[in-house]
Coordinates of C-alpha atoms and ligand atoms in Angstrom, one line a residue:
X15 CA -18.1 8.9 -7.8
X16 CA -19.2 7.1 -10.9
X17 CA -19.7 3.5 -10.4
X18 CA -17.1 2.0 -13.1
X19 CA -16.7 -1.3 -12.3
X20 CA -19.8 -3.5 -13.4
X21 CA -22.5 -4.6 -11.6
X22 CA -21.8 -3.3 -8.5
X23 CA -22.6 -1.1 -5.7
X24 CA -25.9 -2.7 -4.8
X25 CA -25.8 -1.6 -1.7
X26 CA -26.7 -5.1 -0.3
X27 CA -25.4 -6.3 3.1
X28 CA -25.9 -9.7 2.3
X29 CA -23.0 -9.7 -0.6
X30 CA -20.8 -8.2 1.9
X31 CA -17.9 -10.6 2.4
X32 CA -17.8 -10.4 6.2
X33 CA -21.3 -11.3 6.4
X34 CA -20.1 -15.0 5.7
X35 CA -18.7 -14.7 9.1
X36 CA -21.7 -12.7 10.7
X37 CA -24.7 -13.9 8.9
X38 CA -25.5 -17.2 9.2
X39 CA -27.5 -18.9 12.2
X40 CA -24.6 -21.8 12.9
X41 CA -22.4 -22.0 16.0
X42 CA -19.1 -20.6 14.3
X43 CA -21.1 -17.4 13.2
X44 CA -22.7 -17.2 17.1
X45 CA -18.5 -17.7 18.3
X46 CA -17.6 -14.4 16.1
X47 CA -20.5 -12.3 17.0
X48 CA -20.4 -13.1 20.7
X49 CA -16.7 -12.6 20.9
X50 CA -17.0 -9.0 19.3
X51 CA -19.8 -8.1 22.1
X52 CA -17.1 -9.4 24.5
X53 CA -15.1 -6.9 23.2
X54 CA -18.0 -4.0 23.9
X55 CA -19.0 -4.0 19.9
X56 CA -22.7 -4.3 19.3
X57 CA -24.5 -5.7 16.4
X58 CA -25.3 -2.3 15.3
X59 CA -22.1 -1.2 15.6
X60 CA -21.1 -3.4 12.4
X61 CA -23.8 -5.6 11.1
X62 CA -25.0 -4.6 7.4
X63 CA -21.8 -2.1 7.4
X64 CA -18.6 -2.6 5.3
X65 CA -15.9 -4.2 7.7
X66 CA -12.8 -1.9 6.7
X67 CA -9.4 -3.4 7.8
X68 CA -6.5 -0.9 8.5
X69 CA -3.4 -2.8 7.8
X70 CA -1.2 -1.0 9.5
X71 CA 2.6 -0.9 9.7
X72 CA 3.4 1.1 12.6
X73 CA 6.1 0.4 14.9
X74 CA 8.8 2.2 17.7
X75 CA 11.1 0.9 15.6
X76 CA 10.0 2.2 12.0
X77 CA 11.0 6.0 12.2
X78 CA 9.0 6.9 9.0
X79 CA 6.0 5.4 10.5
X80 CA 6.0 7.2 13.7
X81 CA 2.8 9.6 12.7
X82 CA 0.5 6.5 11.8
X83 CA -0.9 6.0 15.3
X84 CA -2.5 9.4 15.2
X85 CA -3.5 8.6 11.2
X86 CA -5.2 5.4 11.9
X87 CA -7.4 7.2 14.0
X88 CA -8.2 9.5 11.4
X89 CA -9.1 6.8 9.0
X90 CA -11.3 5.4 11.6
X91 CA -12.9 8.6 11.7
X92 CA -13.8 8.5 7.7
X93 CA -14.6 4.9 7.9
X94 CA -17.2 6.0 10.4
X95 CA -18.5 9.1 8.8
X96 CA -19.1 7.1 5.6
X97 CA -21.3 4.1 7.3
X98 CA -18.4 1.5 7.8
X99 CA -16.8 0.1 10.4
X100 CA -13.2 0.2 11.0
X101 CA -11.0 -2.6 12.2
X102 CA -7.0 -1.8 13.2
X103 CA -4.9 -4.7 11.9
X104 CA -0.9 -4.4 12.9
X105 CA 1.0 -6.0 10.6
X106 CA 4.6 -6.4 10.4
X107 CA 6.8 -3.0 10.0
X108 CA 9.7 -2.9 8.0
X109 CA 11.8 0.4 8.8
X110 CA 14.7 0.9 6.3
X111 CA 16.7 2.8 9.2
X112 CA 16.8 0.2 11.7
X113 CA 16.5 -3.3 10.2
X114 CA 19.6 -5.3 9.0
X115 CA 20.8 -6.6 6.4
X116 CA 17.7 -4.9 4.8
X117 CA 14.0 -4.8 4.6
X118 CA 13.9 -6.3 1.3
X119 CA 14.6 -9.3 2.9
X120 CA 11.1 -8.9 4.7
X121 CA 9.2 -7.7 1.6
X122 CA 7.9 -10.9 0.5
X123 CA 7.2 -12.2 4.2
X124 CA 5.1 -8.8 4.7
X125 CA 3.1 -9.5 1.3
X126 CA 2.5 -12.9 2.5
X127 CA 1.4 -11.8 5.8
X128 CA -0.8 -9.2 4.4
X129 CA -2.5 -11.5 1.9
X130 CA -3.4 -14.2 4.4
X131 CA -4.5 -11.3 7.0
X132 CA -7.1 -10.0 4.7
X133 CA -8.3 -13.7 3.5
X134 CA -8.7 -14.9 6.9
X135 CA -10.6 -11.9 8.4
X136 CA -14.2 -10.9 8.0
X137 CA -13.1 -7.7 5.8
X138 CA -15.0 -5.9 3.2
X139 CA -12.3 -3.6 2.0
X140 CA -8.9 -2.4 3.3
X141 CA -7.0 0.6 3.9
X142 CA -2.9 -0.3 2.9
X143 CA -0.9 2.0 5.6
X144 CA 2.7 2.0 4.3
X145 CA 5.7 4.5 3.7
X146 CA 8.9 3.5 4.0
X147 CA 10.4 1.6 1.5
X148 CA 9.2 -2.0 0.9
X149 CA 6.0 -1.5 3.0
X150 CA 4.3 -0.2 0.0
X151 CA 5.0 -2.9 -2.4
X152 CA 4.7 -5.6 0.0
X153 CA 1.3 -4.2 1.2
X154 CA 0.3 -4.1 -2.6
X155 CA 1.3 -7.7 -3.5
X156 CA -0.6 -9.1 -0.9
X157 CA -3.7 -7.0 -1.5
X158 CA -3.7 -8.3 -5.1
X159 CA -2.9 -11.9 -4.3
X160 CA -5.9 -11.5 -1.7
X161 CA -7.8 -9.5 -3.9
X162 CA -10.3 -7.7 -1.4
X163 CA -11.2 -3.8 -2.2
X164 CA -8.3 -2.0 -1.2
X165 CA -7.0 1.5 -1.1
X166 CA -3.4 2.6 -0.2
X167 CA -2.3 5.3 2.2
X168 CA 1.0 6.4 2.0
X169 CA 3.2 7.9 5.1
X170 CA 4.0 10.9 3.2
X171 CA 7.6 12.6 3.1
X172 CA 9.5 14.5 5.8
X173 CA 9.5 18.3 5.8
X174 CA 12.7 19.6 4.1
X175 CA 15.9 19.5 6.6
X176 CA 17.8 22.6 7.1
X177 CA 21.4 23.1 8.4
X178 CA 23.5 26.1 8.5
X179 CA 22.2 27.7 5.1
X180 CA 21.8 24.4 3.7
X181 CA 18.6 22.6 2.2
X182 CA 19.2 18.7 3.4
X183 CA 17.4 15.7 1.8
X184 CA 17.8 12.6 4.2
X185 CA 19.8 9.8 2.4
X186 CA 21.5 11.9 -0.5
X187 CA 23.0 14.4 1.4
X188 CA 24.1 12.1 4.2
X189 CA 26.2 9.9 1.4
X190 CA 26.9 13.2 0.2
X191 CA 28.5 14.8 3.4
X192 CA 30.0 11.2 4.4
X193 CA 32.2 11.5 1.2
X194 CA 33.0 15.1 2.3
X195 CA 33.8 13.7 5.9
X196 CA 36.0 10.7 4.2
X197 CA 37.7 13.7 2.4
X198 CA 39.0 15.4 5.2
X199 CA 36.8 18.4 4.3
X200 CA 33.9 18.1 7.1
X201 CA 34.8 18.6 10.8
X202 CA 33.6 16.2 13.8
X203 CA 30.9 19.0 15.1
X204 CA 29.7 19.9 11.6
X205 CA 29.5 16.1 10.7
X206 CA 27.3 16.2 14.2
X207 CA 25.3 19.1 12.9
X208 CA 24.1 17.5 9.8
X209 CA 23.3 14.1 12.0
X210 CA 21.2 16.7 14.4
X211 CA 19.2 18.4 11.1
X212 CA 18.8 15.9 8.7
X213 CA 15.8 13.9 9.8
X214 CA 13.3 16.9 10.4
X215 CA 9.8 15.0 11.2
X216 CA 8.1 11.9 10.9
X217 CA 7.6 10.5 7.3
X218 CA 9.6 9.1 5.0
X219 CA 13.0 10.1 3.3
X220 CA 12.0 13.4 1.7
X221 CA 14.3 13.2 -1.5
X222 CA 12.9 10.8 -4.5
X223 CA 13.7 7.8 -2.9
X224 CA 12.2 4.3 -2.7
X225 CA 9.5 5.3 -0.6
X226 CA 8.7 8.5 -2.3
X227 CA 9.2 6.9 -5.8
X228 CA 6.7 3.8 -4.6
X229 CA 4.1 6.0 -3.3
X230 CA 4.4 8.0 -6.7
X231 CA 4.1 4.5 -8.5
X232 CA 1.1 3.3 -6.2
X233 CA -0.9 6.5 -7.0
X234 CA -0.2 6.3 -11.1
X235 CA -1.6 2.7 -10.5
X236 CA -4.6 4.2 -9.0
X237 CA -4.5 2.8 -6.2
X238 CA -4.5 5.9 -3.7
X239 CA -6.5 9.5 -3.7
X240 CA -5.3 11.7 -6.1
X241 CA -2.3 13.8 -5.4
X242 CA -1.7 11.6 -2.2
X243 CA 1.8 10.6 -2.9
X244 CA 3.7 14.0 -2.2
X245 CA 1.5 15.1 0.6
X246 CA 4.4 15.7 3.6
X247 CA 3.9 13.6 6.3
X248 CA 3.1 16.0 9.2
X249 CA 1.0 19.1 7.4
X250 CA -2.7 19.2 8.0
X251 CA -3.5 18.0 4.5
X252 CA -2.3 14.9 5.1
X253 CA -4.6 14.1 8.1
X254 CA -7.3 15.1 5.5
X255 CA -6.3 12.7 3.2
X256 CA -6.3 10.1 6.1
X257 CA -10.0 10.8 6.6
X258 CA -10.9 11.1 3.1
X259 CA -9.1 7.7 2.4
X260 CA -11.2 6.1 5.1
X261 CA -14.2 7.3 3.4
X262 CA -13.2 6.1 0.0
X263 CA -12.6 2.5 1.6
X264 CA -16.0 2.2 2.5
X265 CA -17.5 3.1 -1.2
X266 CA -15.1 0.5 -2.7
X267 CA -16.4 -2.4 -0.1
X268 CA -19.9 -1.8 -1.5
X269 CA -18.6 -1.5 -5.2
X270 CA -16.4 -4.0 -4.8
X271 CA -13.4 -2.8 -6.8
X272 CA -10.7 -5.1 -6.3
X273 CA -7.0 -4.5 -7.1
X274 CA -7.1 -7.4 -9.7
X275 CA -10.3 -5.8 -11.0
X276 CA -8.4 -2.6 -11.3
X277 CA -4.9 -3.2 -12.2
X278 CA -4.4 -4.0 -16.1
X279 CA -1.0 -4.0 -18.1
X280 CA -2.1 -0.1 -19.0
X281 CA -2.0 0.6 -15.0
X282 CA 1.4 -0.9 -15.0
X283 CA 3.0 0.7 -18.4
X284 CA 2.0 4.0 -16.4
X285 CA 3.5 2.9 -13.4
X286 CA 6.9 2.7 -15.1
X287 CA 6.3 5.8 -17.2
X288 CA 5.6 7.7 -13.8
X289 CA 8.7 6.0 -12.6
X290 CA 11.1 7.2 -15.4
X291 CA 9.5 10.6 -15.3
X292 CA 10.4 11.2 -11.8
X293 CA 13.7 9.5 -11.9
X294 CA 12.6 7.2 -9.6
X295 CA 14.8 4.6 -7.3
X296 CA 15.8 1.5 -9.5
X297 CA 14.4 -0.7 -6.9
X298 CA 11.0 0.5 -8.1
X299 CA 12.0 -1.6 -11.3
X300 CA 12.0 -5.0 -9.2
X301 CA 9.2 -4.3 -7.1
X302 CA 7.0 -3.2 -10.4
X303 CA 7.6 -6.6 -11.9
X304 CA 6.9 -8.2 -8.8
X305 CA 3.3 -6.5 -8.7
X306 CA 2.6 -7.1 -11.9
X307 CA 3.4 -10.9 -11.2
X308 CA 0.9 -10.9 -8.6
X309 CA -1.8 -9.7 -11.0
X310 CA -0.4 -12.2 -13.8
X311 CA 0.7 -9.5 -16.0
X312 CA 4.4 -10.1 -17.2
X313 CA 6.5 -7.1 -17.1
X314 CA 10.3 -7.7 -18.4
X315 CA 13.3 -5.2 -18.3
X316 CA 12.5 -4.8 -22.1
X317 CA 9.3 -3.3 -21.4
X318 CA 11.0 -1.1 -19.2
X319 CA 13.8 -0.3 -21.3
X320 CA 11.5 0.7 -24.2
X321 CA 9.2 2.9 -22.2
X322 CA 12.7 4.5 -21.2
X323 CA 13.2 5.4 -24.7
X324 CA 9.7 7.5 -24.7
X325 CA 9.9 9.0 -21.3
X326 CA 11.8 12.1 -20.2
X327 CA 12.6 13.1 -16.7
X328 CA 10.8 15.9 -15.7
X329 CA 11.1 16.0 -11.7
X330 CA 13.8 18.0 -10.6
X331 CA 14.2 16.1 -7.3
X332 CA 17.3 14.6 -5.5
X333 CA 19.1 12.3 -5.9
X334 CA 18.5 12.9 -9.6
X335 CA 17.9 16.8 -9.2
X336 CA 17.8 19.8 -6.9
X337 CA 14.6 19.9 -5.0
X338 CA 12.7 17.9 -2.4
X339 CA 9.6 16.2 -2.3
X340 CA 8.0 19.3 -0.3
X341 CA 8.7 21.4 -3.3
X342 CA 7.2 18.9 -5.5
X343 CA 4.0 18.8 -3.6
X344 CA 3.9 22.6 -3.7
X345 CA 4.8 22.6 -7.6
X346 CA 1.7 20.4 -8.3
X347 CA 2.5 17.2 -7.1
X348 CA 2.1 13.5 -9.4
X349 CA -1.0 15.4 -11.0
X350 CA 0.7 18.4 -12.1
X351 CA 3.6 16.4 -13.5
X352 CA 1.4 13.3 -15.2
X353 CA -0.5 16.1 -16.6
X354 CA 2.6 16.9 -19.1
X355 CA 2.6 13.4 -20.0
X356 CA -0.7 12.6 -21.6
X357 CA 1.1 11.1 -24.8
X358 CA 2.9 8.3 -22.7
X359 CA 0.1 7.5 -20.4
X360 CA -2.6 5.3 -20.9
X361 CA -5.5 7.7 -19.9
X362 CA -8.1 5.3 -19.6
X363 CA -7.2 3.4 -16.7
X364 CA -8.9 3.2 -13.7
X365 CA -8.6 4.4 -10.1
X366 CA -9.8 3.4 -6.8
X367 CA -11.7 6.8 -7.2
X368 CA -14.0 5.6 -9.5
X369 CA -12.3 8.1 -12.3
X370 CA -9.8 7.3 -14.9
X371 CA -6.3 8.7 -14.7
X372 CA -7.1 10.8 -17.5
X373 CA -10.5 12.3 -15.5
X374 CA -8.0 12.6 -12.5
X375 CA -5.6 14.5 -14.0
X376 CA -7.5 16.7 -16.2
X377 CA -7.6 19.8 -14.3
X378 CA -4.1 19.1 -12.8
X379 CA -1.8 22.0 -13.1
X380 CA 2.1 22.6 -12.5
X381 CA 2.9 25.8 -10.5
X382 CA 6.6 26.0 -10.7
X383 CA 8.4 24.7 -13.7
X384 CA 11.8 24.5 -12.0
X385 CA 10.6 21.6 -10.0
X386 CA 8.3 20.0 -12.3
X387 CA 9.8 20.9 -15.5
X388 CA 8.4 21.4 -19.1
X389 CA 8.7 19.1 -22.1
X390 CA 10.7 21.5 -23.7
X391 CA 13.2 21.8 -20.5
X392 CA 13.3 18.2 -19.0
X393 CA 16.0 17.6 -16.6
X394 CA 17.1 14.6 -18.8
X395 CA 15.3 14.1 -22.3
X396 CA 14.9 10.2 -22.5
X397 CA 16.9 7.2 -21.0
X398 CA 17.3 8.7 -17.1
X399 CA 17.3 4.9 -16.1
X400 CA 18.3 2.6 -18.7
X401 CA 18.7 -1.7 -18.8
X402 CA 22.2 -2.8 -20.1
X403 CA 22.7 -6.3 -21.9
X404 CA 26.0 -8.0 -22.2
X405 CA 28.1 -11.1 -21.5
X406 CA 28.4 -9.8 -17.9
X407 CA 25.1 -9.4 -17.3
X408 CA 22.8 -11.5 -19.7
X409 CA 19.6 -11.4 -18.1
X410 CA 20.2 -7.3 -17.6
X411 CA 20.9 -5.0 -15.1
X412 CA 20.2 -1.1 -14.6
X413 CA 21.5 2.3 -14.4
X414 CA 20.2 5.4 -13.4
X415 CA 21.9 7.3 -15.9
X416 CA 20.5 10.6 -14.9
X417 CA 22.4 10.1 -11.2
X418 CA 25.7 9.2 -13.1
X419 CA 28.8 11.4 -14.3
X420 CA 28.5 11.8 -17.8
X421 CA 32.1 11.4 -18.4
X422 CA 32.0 8.0 -17.2
X423 CA 28.8 6.6 -19.5
X424 CA 31.3 5.2 -21.9
X425 CA 34.2 3.9 -20.4
X426 CA 36.4 1.1 -20.5
X427 CA 38.7 0.4 -17.3
X428 CA 40.4 -2.9 -15.4
X429 CA 38.2 -4.8 -13.0
X430 CA 39.1 -4.6 -8.8
X431 CA 37.0 -7.1 -7.7
X432 CA 35.6 -7.8 -4.0
X433 CA 34.2 -11.1 -3.6
X434 CA 31.9 -9.8 -0.8
X435 CA 30.8 -6.5 1.4
X436 CA 33.0 -7.5 4.1
X437 CA 36.0 -7.7 1.8
X438 CA 35.5 -4.6 0.4
X439 CA 34.8 -2.8 3.8
X440 CA 38.5 -4.3 5.0
X441 CA 40.5 -2.8 2.2
X442 CA 38.7 -0.1 0.1
X443 CA 40.6 2.7 2.1
X444 CA 44.0 0.9 2.2
X445 CA 46.2 3.3 0.8
X446 CA 48.0 0.5 -1.0
X447 CA 44.8 -0.6 -2.8
X448 CA 45.7 -0.8 -6.4
X449 CA 43.0 1.6 -7.9
X450 CA 42.3 4.8 -9.9
X451 CA 39.6 6.9 -11.1
X452 CA 39.6 4.8 -14.0
X453 CA 39.3 1.2 -12.2
X454 CA 35.9 -0.1 -12.4
X455 CA 34.9 -1.5 -8.7
X456 CA 33.2 -5.1 -9.0
X457 CA 31.0 -6.3 -5.6
X458 CA 30.0 -9.6 -5.9
X459 CA 27.9 -12.3 -3.6
X460 CA 25.5 -9.1 -3.1
X461 CA 22.3 -10.2 -4.9
X462 CA 19.1 -11.7 -3.9
X463 CA 20.4 -14.9 -2.3
X464 CA 24.3 -14.4 -2.2
X465 CA 24.3 -11.4 0.2
X466 CA 21.7 -12.5 1.4
X467 CA 18.7 -10.6 0.8
X468 CA 19.7 -8.3 -1.9
X469 CA 21.0 -5.5 0.3
X470 CA 21.9 -1.8 -1.1
X471 CA 25.5 -2.0 -1.3
X472 CA 25.6 -1.1 -4.9
X473 CA 26.9 2.6 -4.5
X474 CA 30.3 1.1 -3.7
X475 CA 32.3 3.7 -1.9
X476 CA 34.8 5.6 -3.5
X477 CA 38.3 5.0 -1.9
X478 CA 39.5 7.6 0.5
X479 CA 42.3 8.4 -1.4
X480 CA 40.4 8.8 -4.1
X481 CA 38.0 11.1 -2.6
X482 CA 40.9 13.1 -1.3
X483 CA 41.8 13.9 -4.9
X484 CA 38.3 15.2 -5.4
X485 CA 36.7 12.0 -7.3
X486 CA 33.6 11.7 -6.7
X487 CA 32.3 9.2 -9.1
X488 CA 33.7 5.9 -10.3
X489 CA 32.2 3.1 -12.3
X490 CA 30.6 0.6 -9.8
X491 CA 29.1 -2.7 -10.6
X492 CA 27.5 -5.2 -8.6
X493 CA 24.6 -7.9 -8.1
X494 CA 22.9 -5.7 -5.5
X495 CA 20.9 -2.7 -5.5
X496 CA 21.2 0.6 -4.5
X497 CA 19.1 2.9 -2.1
X498 CA 17.0 5.0 -4.1
X499 CA 18.3 8.2 -2.8
X500 CA 22.1 7.3 -3.8
X501 CA 23.4 8.0 -6.9
X502 CA 26.4 7.8 -9.3
X503 CA 27.6 5.6 -12.3
X504 CA 26.3 2.4 -10.2
X505 CA 25.5 -0.4 -12.4
X506 CA 23.0 -2.9 -10.3
X507 CA 20.8 -5.7 -10.3
X508 CA 23.3 -8.0 -12.7
X509 CA 21.6 -10.9 -13.4
X510 CA 22.1 -13.9 -13.0
X511 CA 23.4 -13.0 -9.9
X512 CA 27.2 -14.2 -9.3
X513 CA 26.1 -16.5 -6.3
X514 CA 24.2 -18.9 -8.7
X515 CA 26.8 -18.4 -11.3
X516 CA 26.2 -15.2 -13.2
X517 CA 29.3 -14.4 -15.1
X518 CA 30.0 -11.7 -12.5
X519 CA 31.3 -14.6 -10.5
X520 CA 33.9 -15.2 -13.2
X521 CA 35.5 -11.8 -13.3
X522 CA 39.2 -11.5 -12.2
X523 CA 41.4 -8.1 -11.1
X524 CA 42.3 -6.4 -14.0
X525 CA 40.2 -7.7 -16.6
X526 CA 38.8 -5.2 -18.9
X527 CA 35.2 -3.9 -18.5
X528 CA 33.3 -1.7 -21.1
X529 CA 30.4 0.4 -20.3
X530 CA 28.4 1.8 -23.3
X531 CA 25.0 3.5 -22.0
X532 CA 24.0 5.0 -25.2
X533 CA 24.3 1.2 -26.7
X534 CA 22.9 -0.4 -23.4
X535 CA 26.0 -2.3 -23.2
X536 CA 27.8 -4.1 -20.5
X537 CA 30.9 -6.3 -21.9
X538 CA 33.4 -8.2 -20.1
X539 CA 36.6 -8.3 -22.4
X540 CA 37.4 -11.7 -21.9
X541 CA 37.7 -14.2 -24.4
X542 CA 35.3 -17.2 -24.4
X543 CA 38.2 -19.8 -24.2
X544 CA 39.1 -18.2 -20.9
X545 CA 35.3 -17.5 -19.2
X546 CA 34.9 -21.5 -20.3
X547 CA 37.8 -22.3 -18.2
X548 CA 37.0 -20.2 -15.4
X549 CA 33.6 -21.7 -15.4
X550 CA 34.7 -24.9 -15.3
X551 CA 36.9 -24.0 -11.8
X552 CA 34.3 -22.2 -10.7
X553 CA 32.9 -23.8 -7.1
X554 CA 29.2 -22.3 -6.1
X555 CA 29.9 -20.4 -2.3
X556 CA 28.2 -22.3 0.7
X557 CA 25.0 -21.4 1.4
X558 CA 24.9 -20.0 4.8
X559 CA 21.2 -20.1 5.5
X560 CA 20.0 -23.5 6.7
X561 CA 16.7 -22.7 8.3
X562 CA 13.9 -20.6 9.3
X563 CA 12.2 -17.8 6.9
X564 CA 15.8 -17.2 5.4
X565 CA 15.9 -20.7 4.3
X566 CA 12.6 -20.2 2.5
X567 CA 13.9 -16.8 0.9
X568 CA 16.8 -18.3 -0.7
X569 CA 15.1 -21.4 -1.8
X570 CA 11.9 -19.7 -3.6
X571 CA 13.4 -16.1 -4.4
X572 CA 13.5 -15.3 -8.0
X573 CA 16.5 -13.1 -9.6
X574 CA 16.0 -9.2 -9.9
X575 CA 15.1 -9.4 -13.5
X576 CA 12.1 -11.9 -12.4
X577 CA 11.2 -9.4 -9.2
X578 CA 12.7 -11.2 -6.6
X579 CA 9.3 -12.8 -5.6
X580 CA 8.8 -16.2 -4.1
X581 CA 8.3 -18.7 -7.0
X582 CA 5.2 -19.7 -5.2
X583 CA 3.6 -16.5 -4.9
X584 CA 3.1 -15.4 -8.5
X585 CA -0.6 -14.9 -9.2
X586 CA -3.5 -15.1 -6.9
X587 CA -5.5 -17.9 -5.4
X588 CA -8.8 -17.1 -4.3
X589 CA -9.8 -14.6 -1.6
X590 CA -12.5 -17.2 0.0
X591 CA -11.0 -17.5 3.7
X592 CA -10.4 -21.2 4.7
X593 CA -13.7 -22.3 5.3
X594 CA -13.6 -25.5 7.0
X595 CA -16.6 -25.2 9.5
Ligands
FES622 FE1 12.3 5.1 5.5 FE2 13.9 6.3 3.7 S1 14.1 5.2 5.8 S2 12.0 5.6 3.8

């Protein structure tokens, strides 16, 4: 490993951050040392060594991290091998499957916890153990703000699932089979069969959902060991990755390679290119803007769209493509894919391995061109995910074009508006509902403040009566997000959201809406005079949150195009511990 960060790696224990806790000959330090002794930890265990904190998001209620109890011991083994001292620090676990309304509500809470837990403790480097969706951006956001050397350890995807002769991918195939069930094409016992098979092992969703997308982004940012993002959660390589990550965390402490020292605009441009090339979750756009904000880098939807015009989709992975993460890993993983995109990457960006991204992917290869496509045969040429603007979304919105039916990408249709998700659920399957396949379904009160928490309601359900006629996609517009495992012509993250008076709040049933993806346009075809009149009569919905963390969230969360971080968390302060003794 080369020391690419200047002036570091002197291996001087007095320079370690933890020495501020343990070295002084004073009463407070006496307390620190004596209480460790009370736990059976002697001076020789940790003094003069980097102390590595393992931020563990394990929980009995996080289905995707159930193997973290074993992995944390393997990371500890690596830390000890390299001459460090590991300490496990549990932090809030955000398991997407069992938390309501959405883990997005708690992303910023975990980010704050991670930042403060790092800052206030005697740690010299950090292993961030995350995977399920929002744990990844949350831990990275906290680590950037705390700015203590950090390496990310991804949970890894589940193994591929099988049901009868079908290969199943979590999330994506749940939506697909549910649509068939609603259309009357799947009996109860088959539906139960899918339920029994679709989550095959520990690990995150095995499609290119938000978890795998964010793991790829962490790798592209240079925050993981090479090829870490797609190693399946329960294979032997994943255990070896854990041990190697522990070893590397010790080196990072000596070299004092901090996230803010590592992450530059080039790193985030690599992250955007990666997200586009894998046709990753649209949620990642919000997270990238938020993570960059912590590093004082202003990333915008326009930056993203400019990159979208250059980057082809090469990963043929569900929900946009055919294969699953296990296939992606076997085909060469992220290094293989990135080796096909040198012209759109900034290869000089640094990584936690002490190498540049270019050095890291230099010898990478693709084993299977059907899973990781060639440049000559991409899954989608460019613009796989686009930013749209227009009078309905002045600050922008997004659509995953590659996962939408081509016939709908230029479309004009009458709006059918739902004021909130409860109303939608009540009437969407009413046989008398005035809806055709040309209708544009509109959902409001689903954004960061209005929902609240910015839930994944953006793949609005197709009405049963249309499902029974074979319709599987319609134009749908909301200020919500959608799961990274979802698909369809879903226009998401409309900003500003309806709750704060965005134009979505003014749409009425029957208004014509025009979608034109090629021209990046979303227009409400209603004259300005009518819009002004509607705005004068608009009344902001009553806030439902009056106390606690929810109140903080509603008062401080920014809009989707700004990353939905809290307005007071941009940038960083100092990694100095509060030091009053
Ligand atoms: Fe955890 Fe999908 S539910 S990654």
